[in-house]
PDB file of C-alpha atoms in Angstrom:
ATOM      1  CA  SER A  14      -6.606  -4.064  11.374  1.00  0.00           C
ATOM      2  CA  GLN A  15      -5.285  -0.948  10.463  1.00  0.00           C
ATOM      3  CA  GLN A  16      -1.695  -0.046  12.418  1.00  0.00           C
ATOM      4  CA  GLY A  17      -1.434   3.453  11.886  1.00  0.00           C
ATOM      5  CA  GLU A  18      -3.781   6.314  11.739  1.00  0.00           C
ATOM      6  CA  GLU A  19      -3.563   9.765   9.974  1.00  0.00           C
ATOM      7  CA  ASP A  20      -4.579  12.958  11.273  1.00  0.00           C
ATOM      8  CA  PRO A  21      -6.767  14.932   9.927  1.00  0.00           C
ATOM      9  CA  GLN A  22      -8.752  12.877   8.177  1.00  0.00           C
ATOM     10  CA  ALA A  23      -9.153  15.502   5.581  1.00  0.00           C
ATOM     11  CA  LEU A  24      -7.463  18.915   5.045  1.00  0.00           C
ATOM     12  CA  SER A  25      -8.132  21.529   2.551  1.00  0.00           C
ATOM     13  CA  ILE A  26      -5.615  24.497   2.407  1.00  0.00           C
ATOM     14  CA  GLN A  27      -4.591  27.368  -0.431  1.00  0.00           C
ATOM     15  CA  GLU A  28      -1.944  26.738  -3.148  1.00  0.00           C
ATOM     16  CA  GLY A  29       1.420  27.870  -1.530  1.00  0.00           C
ATOM     17  CA  GLU A  30       0.927  27.224   2.110  1.00  0.00           C
ATOM     18  CA  ASN A  31       2.494  24.232   3.937  1.00  0.00           C
ATOM     19  CA  ALA A  32       0.383  21.111   4.685  1.00  0.00           C
ATOM     20  CA  THR A  33       1.252  19.028   7.599  1.00  0.00           C
ATOM     21  CA  MET A  34      -0.355  15.495   8.399  1.00  0.00           C
ATOM     22  CA  ASN A  35       0.448  13.346  11.498  1.00  0.00           C
ATOM     23  CA  CYS A  36       0.643   9.473  11.708  1.00  0.00           C
ATOM     24  CA  SER A  37       0.294   7.456  15.253  1.00  0.00           C
ATOM     25  CA  TYR A  38       1.104   3.636  15.225  1.00  0.00           C
ATOM     26  CA  LYS A  39       0.574   0.852  17.695  1.00  0.00           C
ATOM     27  CA  THR A  40       3.634  -1.421  18.111  1.00  0.00           C
ATOM     28  CA  SER A  41       7.369  -1.052  17.348  1.00  0.00           C
ATOM     29  CA  ILE A  42       8.511  -0.545  13.844  1.00  0.00           C
ATOM     30  CA  ASN A  43      11.351  -1.512  11.518  1.00  0.00           C
ATOM     31  CA  ASN A  44      10.795   2.043   9.357  1.00  0.00           C
ATOM     32  CA  LEU A  45       7.863   4.096   8.476  1.00  0.00           C
ATOM     33  CA  GLN A  46       6.890   5.106   5.117  1.00  0.00           C
ATOM     34  CA  TRP A  47       4.630   7.630   3.246  1.00  0.00           C
ATOM     35  CA  TYR A  48       2.366   7.016   0.236  1.00  0.00           C
ATOM     36  CA  ARG A  49       0.483   9.155  -1.899  1.00  0.00           C
ATOM     37  CA  GLN A  50      -2.567   7.988  -3.699  1.00  0.00           C
ATOM     38  CA  ASN A  51      -4.691   9.908  -6.487  1.00  0.00           C
ATOM     39  CA  SER A  52      -6.842   8.447  -9.137  1.00  0.00           C
ATOM     40  CA  GLY A  53      -4.529   9.597 -11.828  1.00  0.00           C
ATOM     41  CA  ARG A  54      -1.257   7.649 -10.741  1.00  0.00           C
ATOM     42  CA  GLY A  55      -2.362   5.106  -8.098  1.00  0.00           C
ATOM     43  CA  LEU A  56      -0.173   4.499  -5.065  1.00  0.00           C
ATOM     44  CA  VAL A  57       3.073   6.011  -5.105  1.00  0.00           C
ATOM     45  CA  HIS A  58       5.993   5.970  -2.480  1.00  0.00           C
ATOM     46  CA  LEU A  59       7.179   9.051  -0.943  1.00  0.00           C
ATOM     47  CA  ILE A  60       9.977   8.686   1.457  1.00  0.00           C
ATOM     48  CA  LEU A  61      10.893   5.691   3.963  1.00  0.00           C
ATOM     49  CA  ILE A  62      12.039   6.714   7.408  1.00  0.00           C
ATOM     50  CA  ARG A  63      14.156   4.301   9.369  1.00  0.00           C
ATOM     51  CA  SER A  64      13.321   3.912  13.007  1.00  0.00           C
ATOM     52  CA  ASN A  65      16.905   5.011  14.091  1.00  0.00           C
ATOM     53  CA  GLU A  66      16.352   7.915  12.373  1.00  0.00           C
ATOM     54  CA  ARG A  67      14.402  11.542  13.488  1.00  0.00           C
ATOM     55  CA  GLU A  68      13.997  13.532  10.377  1.00  0.00           C
ATOM     56  CA  LYS A  69      14.331  12.964   6.432  1.00  0.00           C
ATOM     57  CA  HIS A  70      13.842  15.400   3.669  1.00  0.00           C
ATOM     58  CA  SER A  71      13.059  14.979  -0.198  1.00  0.00           C
ATOM     59  CA  GLY A  72      12.364  17.693  -2.187  1.00  0.00           C
ATOM     60  CA  ARG A  73       9.440  19.803  -0.409  1.00  0.00           C
ATOM     61  CA  LEU A  74       9.044  16.848   1.665  1.00  0.00           C
ATOM     62  CA  ARG A  75      10.174  16.692   5.502  1.00  0.00           C
ATOM     63  CA  VAL A  76       9.074  13.558   7.659  1.00  0.00           C
ATOM     64  CA  THR A  77       9.807  13.276  11.070  1.00  0.00           C
ATOM     65  CA  LEU A  78       9.826  10.430  13.363  1.00  0.00           C
ATOM     66  CA  ASP A  79       9.367  10.182  17.358  1.00  0.00           C
ATOM     67  CA  THR A  80       9.582   6.426  17.944  1.00  0.00           C
ATOM     68  CA  SER A  81       9.046   7.270  21.604  1.00  0.00           C
ATOM     69  CA  LYS A  82       5.502   8.596  20.750  1.00  0.00           C
ATOM     70  CA  LYS A  83       5.039   6.243  17.985  1.00  0.00           C
ATOM     71  CA  SER A  84       4.034   9.104  15.682  1.00  0.00           C
ATOM     72  CA  SER A  85       5.320  10.735  12.426  1.00  0.00           C
ATOM     73  CA  SER A  86       4.720  13.717  10.609  1.00  0.00           C
ATOM     74  CA  LEU A  87       4.641  14.661   6.891  1.00  0.00           C
ATOM     75  CA  LEU A  88       5.203  18.220   5.803  1.00  0.00           C
ATOM     76  CA  ILE A  89       4.464  19.319   2.530  1.00  0.00           C
ATOM     77  CA  THR A  90       6.077  22.796   1.651  1.00  0.00           C
ATOM     78  CA  ALA A  91       4.921  25.545  -0.638  1.00  0.00           C
ATOM     79  CA  SER A  92       1.693  23.099  -1.870  1.00  0.00           C
ATOM     80  CA  ARG A  93       0.585  22.937  -5.389  1.00  0.00           C
ATOM     81  CA  ALA A  94      -2.514  21.619  -6.956  1.00  0.00           C
ATOM     82  CA  ALA A  95      -0.985  18.628  -7.894  1.00  0.00           C
ATOM     83  CA  ASP A  96      -0.135  17.519  -4.041  1.00  0.00           C
ATOM     84  CA  THR A  97      -3.929  17.009  -4.092  1.00  0.00           C
ATOM     85  CA  ALA A  98      -4.165  13.258  -2.972  1.00  0.00           C
ATOM     86  CA  SER A  99      -4.988  10.770  -0.189  1.00  0.00           C
ATOM     87  CA  TYR A 100      -1.675  10.564   1.998  1.00  0.00           C
ATOM     88  CA  PHE A 101      -1.066   7.246   4.068  1.00  0.00           C
ATOM     89  CA  CYS A 102       1.550   6.217   6.385  1.00  0.00           C
ATOM     90  CA  ALA A 103       2.527   2.416   6.474  1.00  0.00           C
ATOM     91  CA  THR A 104       4.633   0.368   8.533  1.00  0.00           C
ATOM     92  CA  ILE A 105       6.002  -3.238   9.274  1.00  0.00           C
ATOM     93  CA  TYR A 106       6.170  -4.627  12.585  1.00  0.00           C
ATOM     94  CA  SER A 107       9.605  -5.238  13.551  1.00  0.00           C
ATOM     95  CA  GLY A 108       8.621  -7.965  16.041  1.00  0.00           C
ATOM     96  CA  GLY A 109       8.023 -10.465  12.804  1.00  0.00           C
ATOM     97  CA  GLY A 110       5.209 -11.373  11.127  1.00  0.00           C
ATOM     98  CA  ALA A 111       3.578 -10.376   7.763  1.00  0.00           C
ATOM     99  CA  ASP A 112       5.909  -8.872   5.545  1.00  0.00           C
ATOM    100  CA  GLY A 113       3.263  -6.818   3.919  1.00  0.00           C
ATOM    101  CA  LEU A 114       2.591  -3.077   4.798  1.00  0.00           C
ATOM    102  CA  THR A 115       0.049  -1.967   7.360  1.00  0.00           C
ATOM    103  CA  PHE A 116      -1.287   1.033   6.175  1.00  0.00           C
ATOM    104  CA  GLY A 117      -3.486   3.777   8.073  1.00  0.00           C
ATOM    105  CA  LYS A 118      -6.854   5.099   6.889  1.00  0.00           C
ATOM    106  CA  GLY A 119      -4.796   7.936   5.179  1.00  0.00           C
ATOM    107  CA  THR A 120      -5.280  12.235   4.931  1.00  0.00           C
ATOM    108  CA  HIS A 121      -7.209  13.388   2.256  1.00  0.00           C
ATOM    109  CA  LEU A 122      -5.448  16.759   0.966  1.00  0.00           C
ATOM    110  CA  ILE A 123      -7.029  19.245  -1.085  1.00  0.00           C
ATOM    111  CA  ILE A 124      -4.827  22.298  -2.751  1.00  0.00           C
ATOM    112  CA  GLN A 125      -7.186  25.047  -3.563  1.00  0.00           C
ATOM    113  CA  PRO A 126      -5.839  27.475  -6.325  1.00  0.00           C
TER     114      PRO A 126
ATOM    115  CA  ASP B  16       6.414   1.924 -19.078  1.00  0.00           C
ATOM    116  CA  THR B  17       8.287  -0.820 -17.015  1.00  0.00           C
ATOM    117  CA  GLY B  18       6.276  -0.540 -13.836  1.00  0.00           C
ATOM    118  CA  VAL B  19       3.611  -2.745 -12.207  1.00  0.00           C
ATOM    119  CA  SER B  20       0.928  -3.528 -14.445  1.00  0.00           C
ATOM    120  CA  GLN B  21      -2.839  -5.345 -13.236  1.00  0.00           C
ATOM    121  CA  ASN B  22      -5.299  -6.482 -15.685  1.00  0.00           C
ATOM    122  CA  PRO B  23      -8.388  -5.950 -15.690  1.00  0.00           C
ATOM    123  CA  ARG B  24      -8.513  -2.580 -14.617  1.00  0.00           C
ATOM    124  CA  HIS B  25     -12.353  -3.111 -13.876  1.00  0.00           C
ATOM    125  CA  LYS B  26     -14.331  -5.965 -13.374  1.00  0.00           C
ATOM    126  CA  ILE B  27     -18.085  -6.443 -12.533  1.00  0.00           C
ATOM    127  CA  THR B  28     -19.422  -9.894 -11.712  1.00  0.00           C
ATOM    128  CA  LYS B  29     -22.564 -11.281 -10.144  1.00  0.00           C
ATOM    129  CA  ARG B  30     -22.563 -12.746  -6.592  1.00  0.00           C
ATOM    130  CA  GLY B  31     -21.276 -16.284  -6.808  1.00  0.00           C
ATOM    131  CA  GLN B  32     -19.203 -16.202  -9.858  1.00  0.00           C
ATOM    132  CA  ASN B  33     -15.377 -16.862  -9.988  1.00  0.00           C
ATOM    133  CA  VAL B  34     -13.011 -13.931 -10.905  1.00  0.00           C
ATOM    134  CA  THR B  35      -9.144 -13.876 -11.706  1.00  0.00           C
ATOM    135  CA  PHE B  36      -6.868 -10.782 -11.475  1.00  0.00           C
ATOM    136  CA  ARG B  37      -3.411 -10.687 -13.011  1.00  0.00           C
ATOM    137  CA  CYS B  38      -0.374  -8.929 -11.820  1.00  0.00           C
ATOM    138  CA  ASP B  39       2.750  -8.516 -13.947  1.00  0.00           C
ATOM    139  CA  PRO B  40       5.731  -7.067 -11.268  1.00  0.00           C
ATOM    140  CA  ILE B  41       8.507  -4.789 -12.226  1.00  0.00           C
ATOM    141  CA  SER B  42      10.717  -7.741 -14.086  1.00  0.00           C
ATOM    142  CA  GLU B  43      13.803  -7.663 -11.891  1.00  0.00           C
ATOM    143  CA  HIS B  44      11.542  -7.724  -8.518  1.00  0.00           C
ATOM    144  CA  ASN B  45      11.554 -10.821  -6.646  1.00  0.00           C
ATOM    145  CA  ARG B  46       9.092 -10.171  -4.073  1.00  0.00           C
ATOM    146  CA  LEU B  47       4.941  -9.553  -4.947  1.00  0.00           C
ATOM    147  CA  TYR B  48       2.784  -8.598  -2.497  1.00  0.00           C
ATOM    148  CA  TRP B  49      -1.427  -8.258  -2.780  1.00  0.00           C
ATOM    149  CA  TYR B  50      -3.470  -5.746  -0.981  1.00  0.00           C
ATOM    150  CA  ARG B  51      -7.060  -5.156  -0.811  1.00  0.00           C
ATOM    151  CA  GLN B  52      -8.394  -1.408  -0.630  1.00  0.00           C
ATOM    152  CA  THR B  53     -12.190  -0.325   0.241  1.00  0.00           C
ATOM    153  CA  LEU B  54     -13.598   2.837   0.233  1.00  0.00           C
ATOM    154  CA  GLY B  55     -12.014   5.411   2.673  1.00  0.00           C
ATOM    155  CA  GLN B  56      -9.805   3.066   3.892  1.00  0.00           C
ATOM    156  CA  GLY B  57      -5.642   2.553   3.496  1.00  0.00           C
ATOM    157  CA  PRO B  58      -4.585  -0.869   1.922  1.00  0.00           C
ATOM    158  CA  GLU B  59      -4.632  -4.087   3.729  1.00  0.00           C
ATOM    159  CA  PHE B  60      -2.288  -6.833   3.216  1.00  0.00           C
ATOM    160  CA  LEU B  61      -3.518 -10.269   1.865  1.00  0.00           C
ATOM    161  CA  THR B  62      -0.320 -12.154   0.857  1.00  0.00           C
ATOM    162  CA  TYR B  63       3.278 -11.855  -0.317  1.00  0.00           C
ATOM    163  CA  PHE B  64       5.647 -14.155  -2.763  1.00  0.00           C
ATOM    164  CA  GLN B  65       9.333 -14.432  -2.698  1.00  0.00           C
ATOM    165  CA  ASN B  66      10.246 -15.700  -6.229  1.00  0.00           C
ATOM    166  CA  GLU B  67       7.340 -18.469  -6.355  1.00  0.00           C
ATOM    167  CA  ALA B  68       6.561 -19.176  -2.633  1.00  0.00           C
ATOM    168  CA  GLN B  69       4.073 -17.733  -1.116  1.00  0.00           C
ATOM    169  CA  LEU B  70       5.503 -16.917   2.678  1.00  0.00           C
ATOM    170  CA  GLU B  71       2.704 -15.199   3.998  1.00  0.00           C
ATOM    171  CA  LYS B  72      -1.485 -15.163   3.801  1.00  0.00           C
ATOM    172  CA  SER B  73      -3.333 -12.704   5.901  1.00  0.00           C
ATOM    173  CA  ARG B  74      -6.238 -13.627   7.862  1.00  0.00           C
ATOM    174  CA  LEU B  75      -8.282 -11.284   5.370  1.00  0.00           C
ATOM    175  CA  LEU B  76      -7.585 -14.092   3.019  1.00  0.00           C
ATOM    176  CA  SER B  77     -10.301 -16.598   3.507  1.00  0.00           C
ATOM    177  CA  ASP B  78     -10.511 -20.094   1.816  1.00  0.00           C
ATOM    178  CA  ARG B  79     -12.313 -18.649  -1.241  1.00  0.00           C
ATOM    179  CA  PHE B  80      -9.081 -16.716  -2.263  1.00  0.00           C
ATOM    180  CA  SER B  81      -6.292 -18.138  -3.772  1.00  0.00           C
ATOM    181  CA  ALA B  82      -3.035 -16.654  -5.157  1.00  0.00           C
ATOM    182  CA  GLU B  83      -0.055 -17.903  -7.310  1.00  0.00           C
ATOM    183  CA  ARG B  84       3.109 -17.072  -8.939  1.00  0.00           C
ATOM    184  CA  PRO B  85       3.991 -20.310 -10.635  1.00  0.00           C
ATOM    185  CA  LYS B  86       7.138 -18.955 -12.478  1.00  0.00           C
ATOM    186  CA  GLY B  87       8.301 -16.505  -9.918  1.00  0.00           C
ATOM    187  CA  SER B  88       7.023 -13.573 -12.391  1.00  0.00           C
ATOM    188  CA  PHE B  89       3.651 -12.828 -12.999  1.00  0.00           C
ATOM    189  CA  SER B  90       0.794 -13.620 -10.257  1.00  0.00           C
ATOM    190  CA  THR B  91      -2.895 -14.485 -10.288  1.00  0.00           C
ATOM    191  CA  LEU B  92      -5.426 -13.928  -7.537  1.00  0.00           C
ATOM    192  CA  GLU B  93      -8.463 -15.992  -7.667  1.00  0.00           C
ATOM    193  CA  ILE B  94     -11.461 -15.167  -5.833  1.00  0.00           C
ATOM    194  CA  GLN B  95     -14.301 -18.261  -6.030  1.00  0.00           C
ATOM    195  CA  ARG B  96     -17.988 -17.733  -5.132  1.00  0.00           C
ATOM    196  CA  THR B  97     -17.658 -13.916  -5.023  1.00  0.00           C
ATOM    197  CA  GLU B  98     -19.509 -11.973  -2.371  1.00  0.00           C
ATOM    198  CA  GLN B  99     -20.716  -8.642  -2.277  1.00  0.00           C
ATOM    199  CA  GLY B 100     -18.217  -8.134   0.529  1.00  0.00           C
ATOM    200  CA  ASP B 101     -15.497  -8.819  -1.906  1.00  0.00           C
ATOM    201  CA  SER B 102     -16.108  -5.433  -3.981  1.00  0.00           C
ATOM    202  CA  ALA B 103     -12.939  -3.341  -3.665  1.00  0.00           C
ATOM    203  CA  MET B 104      -9.801  -2.298  -5.198  1.00  0.00           C
ATOM    204  CA  TYR B 105      -7.277  -5.219  -5.336  1.00  0.00           C
ATOM    205  CA  LEU B 106      -3.795  -3.658  -5.748  1.00  0.00           C
ATOM    206  CA  CYS B 107      -0.477  -5.597  -6.415  1.00  0.00           C
ATOM    207  CA  ALA B 108       3.012  -4.369  -5.376  1.00  0.00           C
ATOM    208  CA  SER B 109       6.609  -5.829  -6.067  1.00  0.00           C
ATOM    209  CA  SER B 110       9.935  -5.021  -4.568  1.00  0.00           C
ATOM    210  CA  TRP B 111      13.490  -6.407  -4.753  1.00  0.00           C
ATOM    211  CA  GLY B 112      14.835  -7.575  -1.396  1.00  0.00           C
ATOM    212  CA  LEU B 113      17.704  -9.414  -0.281  1.00  0.00           C
ATOM    213  CA  ALA B 114      17.458 -12.755   2.163  1.00  0.00           C
ATOM    214  CA  GLY B 115      18.450 -11.728   5.636  1.00  0.00           C
ATOM    215  CA  ARG B 116      17.739  -8.128   5.181  1.00  0.00           C
ATOM    216  CA  VAL B 117      16.006  -5.826   7.721  1.00  0.00           C
ATOM    217  CA  ARG B 118      12.311  -6.481   7.109  1.00  0.00           C
ATOM    218  CA  GLY B 119      10.675  -3.647   5.411  1.00  0.00           C
ATOM    219  CA  GLN B 120      13.640  -1.484   4.417  1.00  0.00           C
ATOM    220  CA  GLU B 121      12.591  -1.701   0.452  1.00  0.00           C
ATOM    221  CA  THR B 122      10.158   0.329  -1.408  1.00  0.00           C
ATOM    222  CA  GLN B 123       7.195  -1.421  -2.828  1.00  0.00           C
ATOM    223  CA  TYR B 124       5.843  -0.331  -6.266  1.00  0.00           C
ATOM    224  CA  PHE B 125       2.093  -0.420  -6.542  1.00  0.00           C
ATOM    225  CA  GLY B 126       0.292  -1.153  -9.738  1.00  0.00           C
ATOM    226  CA  PRO B 127      -2.823   0.905 -10.778  1.00  0.00           C
ATOM    227  CA  GLY B 128      -5.081  -1.798  -9.091  1.00  0.00           C
ATOM    228  CA  THR B 129      -8.013  -3.729 -10.277  1.00  0.00           C
ATOM    229  CA  ARG B 130     -11.500  -2.636  -8.886  1.00  0.00           C
ATOM    230  CA  LEU B 131     -13.917  -5.293  -8.391  1.00  0.00           C
ATOM    231  CA  LEU B 132     -17.640  -4.730  -8.200  1.00  0.00           C
ATOM    232  CA  VAL B 133     -19.680  -7.877  -7.211  1.00  0.00           C
ATOM    233  CA  LEU B 134     -23.559  -7.113  -7.584  1.00  0.00           C
TER     234      LEU B 134
END
């Protein structure tokens, strides 16, 4: 079963605007990661935020984590056409078990020129 | 290109046939993962190797699925007696992780995947 749920499922914005995607998860985690997937480059790691961190930046990406609400957000600023892709949050349970990532269903982002 | 590679990229087979996929991880990575992704869903974890040892298997990995990593380098995933429900993208990922580290701190690098269609 999927651990995370991304919201919205689909998002269409104009180039240059900011895009915000949210992720909610169900159980305690060690960290949360965001991945991007498009047909050209497959699944690419974007950013990892640890459970004791609240905010992290990487270029045009800003990720927040609220462990009390079991939620995270990914903000992409000044969007570009190349940002068109599906974005997934992924976690690993902190309570033991599989070392594999548990992904949400993703947000499909479309950047319109 | 020294990323994760997977072969074949596409496979069409008839129900009941066996198929085998190969994954070549990033050379210095000791961990290798297999995931399955169906249309409109995120990837789902199947199994995980630390060097040549298979340490974890998901409940999704039925008896018809078997994975190996004989020399701790490349890995194969075999599906026996394929069913139409096996149609999916099969993704491989690799990472470098130290024993005793906090779980999930390393980045997993994904290959392009093998798309399987069972007719």
